Every structure is written in structure tokens, then in C-alpha cells.
Amino acid sequence: MTFRRSVLSRRGFMALGGATAALGAIPGLAQAAGPSLAALAKAKGLRFGSAVSAGPPGSNTGTLDDPGYSRVLVDECGVLVPENELKWYVLRPDAKTFAFERADRIAAFAKAHDMALRGHTLLWHHPKWFPAWLQHYDFGKGPAAAKTAEGLLVDHIAKVVAHYPQIDSWDVVNETIDPKDGSIRHTVFSDAMGQEHTLDTAFHAARAAAPKARLVYNDYMGWEAGNEAHRAGVLKLLEGFRKRGTPVDALGVQSHLGTEDPAAPGSLGKPQEKAWRAFIDEATGMGYDLLLTEFDVNDRDMPADVAARDAAGAALAKAYLDLMLDYRQTKEVLAWGMVDKYSWLQGFTPRKDGLPKRATLYDDAYKPTPLREAVAAAFQAAPARA
Ligand code: XIL
């Protein structure tokens, strides 16, 4: 058994010299006992990693800038994914500019530490997440509008994918299904080009720019009751891709366990294991691989007591991961952040008692939590895959 952390530290040391030596010298950090999560995953043909953020150029406000956090990433991860840095609202301050600096920093860190890089996302097809200039972009009317819209979308994808030839797994389209009724969301692109044509165009452009990369449709339909329409809409979308020959290789299952959609409050219920398996069976039956792209546990409705909360979160995660890893089609597991205090869930649907959430694998003192052990145990129990 290879202990990836020592290999990484040595390689990282050679690549980064002083910077990595500083990482190694952080006092008070507790490393998890035994092999890293990357090594446990790799032993089963899986890839494990995390999202990470980089602040604006010249600032040190990203999680990448916290040495304790970087240490955890280096110790545990085989792949990194920029949390926001490849989204239009960061990359594209206007129609002409590509601001690659923030994502480039993450790419350089991954390279220095011999980690892979995955891409999120080429088209978050949800108007809320478009930069303001794009939300109101006037493509004009008729066939000319469709051509202009297509030009902007294809140019974006071609340039971004070409800038990161090392990315071998892309969330091409993110969250285009409306969980309320399973329909495809409308945006300026779909108004100009048509809904299906917009999504197909994105995948074809990604395939042309990265013929060997795994191309993923990513969404947050979950196993909890209340996700029925969302799941049905996603299956319909996946079926359409197959019928039209759209190059989509995998379904990205975000896996924000216990996270309610604020647009449909009150809908979140208990896990529906049978219905969920039927959903996954349908997707894999159409030939899609699976990726768990944004794993975390929203402990909003779990007990205040930390030990009880950790136990509940870990049990939920273990049951879910056991189910998902049983599918040999599951190829990657990405945590959506590795240290509680930086989790996006702290600000999203906060707990009623105001307590900070324990949503990730490491606590605020950079110590592994029972959730980390649940993930490790699930990897150990998982069947091997090619
Ligand atoms: C979130 C980030 O974590 C936040 O920092 C940001 O403010 C909003 O986006 N689904 C996704 C991710 O596909 O891109 C989201 O990330 C979380 C939900």
C-alpha cells in the first residue's frame, strides 16, 4: 500500500521548495491515520479530490491561501476542482475578456503537487448564475440571433477548454433542469438558440476542444423525497442526449446530502432508496458513467450536540456512498470543500440555532471528523472498478 501523502510531500517539496516546506511545518495539524483518501480511492479505481478556491488576483482570500487547508488538500486529494474560478461570472467580466488568473493559480498548485484537475463548469445554464452583462445580452432576433449566441458560447468553450488541456473531466452543463417541474431552464442562450440546441452545442464544442475528456452533465437532484420531478427531468434530458447523439459521457450527481433547494422550500424529505436506485439504474442503463461531484453533508436539521451530529452525518454519508460506490460506473468522488469553516453551506440555509455546520471532512482545527472516516470506510468497502 502506497502512502500517498509522503510521496506527495516529497514531490511537492521538490517542486515548490520553500512554500511546501512551510506547509509541512504547520503546528497543531492532525493528519488522518493510515492511507490518504486519494490512495484508498485509487486502490478501487476511483479518483478522490476536492473543490478549492482562489481569491481575486493580489488577494489571499481563497482557501488555497490558507496553509492548513492546503496541507489537507495535499495530504488527501488526487484531483482538484476550482470552486468558482471557471464559472462565467468569474472568468468573463465582459464579452471580450477571459480572466484566467484565479483558475491558473489552482492549476499551478495542482501541478506542483502532482494532482489532476477537473473543470466546473462550462455552462451553468441557469440565468441566476450568468454575469449581469450576459443575463441581458441582446442577440437580436431570428436566425442571426441564433448564430451570434452560438458563436459566443462556442468561442467561450473552445478558449476555456484549450487553456486547460490537462483537464480530463469537465462539467460541461450544470443545473439546467428546474426542480419544480423537470423542465429545461430558459436563458438568453436558449431564447436565441432553443433549449436543446444550446445544451447540445455546449457538449459538441467541448468534445471538439477536448476529444479525450470525460464530458459530464451535472445536477443536484438528490435521493431525498421532494426530488421526484427533478430526477424525472434529468432522465428525460439524458434520454434526449442519447437520441440526438449528443456527446455526454457521465452524469454528475452533486451529492449535497440533505441540502434543500431554496427555490422549493419545505420539500426535503427522507431518502427514497428504491426510487433513487431506479433513477441511477436508468442513467447507467443508458450508458452513462457516474461522478459524485460536490459531496458534503448539510447538517442543518441534525442535533446540536456535536458527537450526535457527527454520528448522524457520518451514518448518512456511509449509507449513501455504499449505495453509489456499488455501481462500478461511479468513477470519481469530489468533496465540495474539505474544511468546515469554508464550506459554502455555512451561508446557505443556515441552522436555526445559528451553530456552525459540520459539513465537510475536516473541522476548523484541520482535524479529520467522523465524516472523513465514513468516506474512508466507504472507499475500503467499495468494489474495485477498471
Ligand atoms: C457554489 C460555491 O460553493 C459558492 O462559493 C458560490 O457562491 C456559489 O456556488 N452547485 C454547484 C456549485 O454546481 O457550483 C455551487 O458552488 C454549489 C451548488
mmCIF file of N, CA and C and ligand atoms in Angstrom, residues 51 53 82-84 87 89 120-121 124 129 171 174-175 218-220 254 256 259 293-294 296 336 342-345 348, ligand 1:
data_model
loop_
_atom_site.group_PDB
_atom_site.id
_atom_site.type_symbol
_atom_site.label_atom_id
_atom_site.label_comp_id
_atom_site.label_asym_id
_atom_site.label_seq_id
_atom_site.Cartn_x
_atom_site.Cartn_y
_atom_site.Cartn_z
ATOM 1 N N ALA A 51 -13.060 20.491 -4.184
ATOM 2 C CA ALA A 51 -13.113 21.860 -4.698
ATOM 3 C C ALA A 51 -12.181 22.723 -3.851
ATOM 4 N N SER A 53 -10.745 27.148 -3.676
ATOM 5 C CA SER A 53 -10.974 28.469 -4.263
ATOM 6 C C SER A 53 -9.706 29.308 -4.245
ATOM 7 N N PRO A 82 -11.642 23.819 -9.367
ATOM 8 C CA PRO A 82 -11.902 25.204 -8.956
ATOM 9 C C PRO A 82 -13.384 25.382 -8.569
ATOM 10 N N GLU A 83 -13.604 25.923 -7.368
ATOM 11 C CA GLU A 83 -14.973 26.018 -6.843
ATOM 12 C C GLU A 83 -15.818 27.010 -7.650
ATOM 13 N N ASN A 84 -15.238 28.148 -8.000
ATOM 14 C CA ASN A 84 -15.976 29.167 -8.761
ATOM 15 C C ASN A 84 -15.191 29.734 -9.940
ATOM 16 N N LYS A 87 -16.277 29.599 -13.614
ATOM 17 C CA LYS A 87 -17.649 29.997 -13.944
ATOM 18 C C LYS A 87 -17.618 31.311 -14.723
ATOM 19 N N TYR A 89 -19.184 33.966 -14.316
ATOM 20 C CA TYR A 89 -19.195 35.213 -13.539
ATOM 21 C C TYR A 89 -17.827 35.573 -12.975
ATOM 22 N N HIS A 120 -15.129 22.767 -13.747
ATOM 23 C CA HIS A 120 -16.513 23.071 -13.353
ATOM 24 C C HIS A 120 -16.706 24.562 -13.545
ATOM 25 N N THR A 121 -17.489 25.007 -14.378
ATOM 26 C CA THR A 121 -18.339 24.374 -15.354
ATOM 27 C C THR A 121 -18.402 25.262 -16.590
ATOM 28 N N TRP A 124 -23.103 27.027 -16.700
ATOM 29 C CA TRP A 124 -24.076 26.894 -15.597
ATOM 30 C C TRP A 124 -25.365 27.466 -16.162
ATOM 31 N N TRP A 129 -26.970 32.585 -12.460
ATOM 32 C CA TRP A 129 -25.519 32.463 -12.336
ATOM 33 C C TRP A 129 -24.778 33.002 -13.551
ATOM 34 N N ASP A 171 -17.419 19.297 -16.188
ATOM 35 C CA ASP A 171 -18.852 19.551 -16.055
ATOM 36 C C ASP A 171 -19.190 20.537 -17.164
ATOM 37 N N ASN A 174 -24.251 22.570 -16.285
ATOM 38 C CA ASN A 174 -24.596 22.435 -14.872
ATOM 39 C C ASN A 174 -26.031 22.912 -14.642
ATOM 40 N N GLU A 175 -26.818 22.109 -13.920
ATOM 41 C CA GLU A 175 -28.104 22.543 -13.361
ATOM 42 C C GLU A 175 -29.057 23.201 -14.349
ATOM 43 N N ASN A 218 -24.089 17.810 -15.060
ATOM 44 C CA ASN A 218 -24.017 17.855 -13.595
ATOM 45 C C ASN A 218 -25.274 18.505 -13.014
ATOM 46 N N ASP A 219 -25.835 17.887 -11.969
ATOM 47 C CA ASP A 219 -27.043 18.494 -11.372
ATOM 48 C C ASP A 219 -27.217 18.013 -9.929
ATOM 49 N N TYR A 220 -28.173 18.633 -9.214
ATOM 50 C CA TYR A 220 -28.285 18.363 -7.781
ATOM 51 C C TYR A 220 -29.501 17.540 -7.388
ATOM 52 N N GLN A 254 -24.387 15.740 -7.840
ATOM 53 C CA GLN A 254 -23.675 16.670 -6.947
ATOM 54 C C GLN A 254 -23.484 16.096 -5.542
ATOM 55 N N HIS A 256 -24.955 16.866 -2.574
ATOM 56 C CA HIS A 256 -25.058 17.726 -1.388
ATOM 57 C C HIS A 256 -26.132 17.090 -0.496
ATOM 58 N N THR A 259 -29.358 18.813 1.448
ATOM 59 C CA THR A 259 -29.464 20.235 1.097
ATOM 60 C C THR A 259 -30.743 20.517 0.337
ATOM 61 N N THR A 293 -19.927 14.705 -7.676
ATOM 62 C CA THR A 293 -19.108 15.879 -7.992
ATOM 63 C C THR A 293 -18.977 16.908 -6.881
ATOM 64 N N GLU A 294 -19.896 16.919 -5.897
ATOM 65 C CA GLU A 294 -19.863 18.019 -4.917
ATOM 66 C C GLU A 294 -20.287 17.519 -3.537
ATOM 67 N N ASP A 296 -20.996 16.770 0.151
ATOM 68 C CA ASP A 296 -20.923 17.313 1.515
ATOM 69 C C ASP A 296 -22.223 16.953 2.228
ATOM 70 N N TRP A 336 -17.030 18.923 -1.841
ATOM 71 C CA TRP A 336 -17.186 20.348 -2.171
ATOM 72 C C TRP A 336 -16.572 21.176 -1.031
ATOM 73 N N TYR A 342 -14.965 26.878 5.756
ATOM 74 C CA TYR A 342 -15.017 27.462 4.420
ATOM 75 C C TYR A 342 -16.172 26.916 3.580
ATOM 76 N N SER A 343 -16.957 26.006 4.145
ATOM 77 C CA SER A 343 -18.000 25.381 3.325
ATOM 78 C C SER A 343 -19.043 26.407 2.889
ATOM 79 N N TRP A 344 -19.438 26.316 1.612
ATOM 80 C CA TRP A 344 -20.500 27.193 1.096
ATOM 81 C C TRP A 344 -21.789 27.030 1.892
ATOM 82 N N LEU A 345 -21.939 25.854 2.553
ATOM 83 C CA LEU A 345 -23.182 25.595 3.291
ATOM 84 C C LEU A 345 -23.316 26.452 4.549
ATOM 85 N N PHE A 348 -25.513 29.103 3.302
ATOM 86 C CA PHE A 348 -26.661 28.641 2.524
ATOM 87 C C PHE A 348 -27.570 27.855 3.471
HETATM 88 C C1 XIL B 1 -21.201 27.341 -5.028
HETATM 89 C C2 XIL B 1 -19.902 27.779 -4.372
HETATM 90 O O1 XIL B 1 -19.520 26.811 -3.433
HETATM 91 C C3 XIL B 1 -20.096 29.125 -3.734
HETATM 92 O O2 XIL B 1 -18.848 29.631 -3.282
HETATM 93 C C4 XIL B 1 -20.709 30.114 -4.743
HETATM 94 O O3 XIL B 1 -21.008 31.312 -4.098
HETATM 95 C C5 XIL B 1 -21.947 29.555 -5.386
HETATM 96 O O4 XIL B 1 -21.664 28.295 -5.949
HETATM 97 N N1 XIL B 1 -23.925 23.615 -7.089
HETATM 98 C C6 XIL B 1 -22.863 23.874 -7.914
HETATM 99 C C7 XIL B 1 -21.711 24.643 -7.399
HETATM 100 O O5 XIL B 1 -22.820 23.382 -9.055
HETATM 101 O O6 XIL B 1 -21.073 25.397 -8.398
HETATM 102 C C8 XIL B 1 -22.122 25.526 -6.254
HETATM 103 O O7 XIL B 1 -20.960 26.153 -5.736
HETATM 104 C C9 XIL B 1 -22.868 24.744 -5.192
HETATM 105 C C10 XIL B 1 -24.112 24.134 -5.758
#
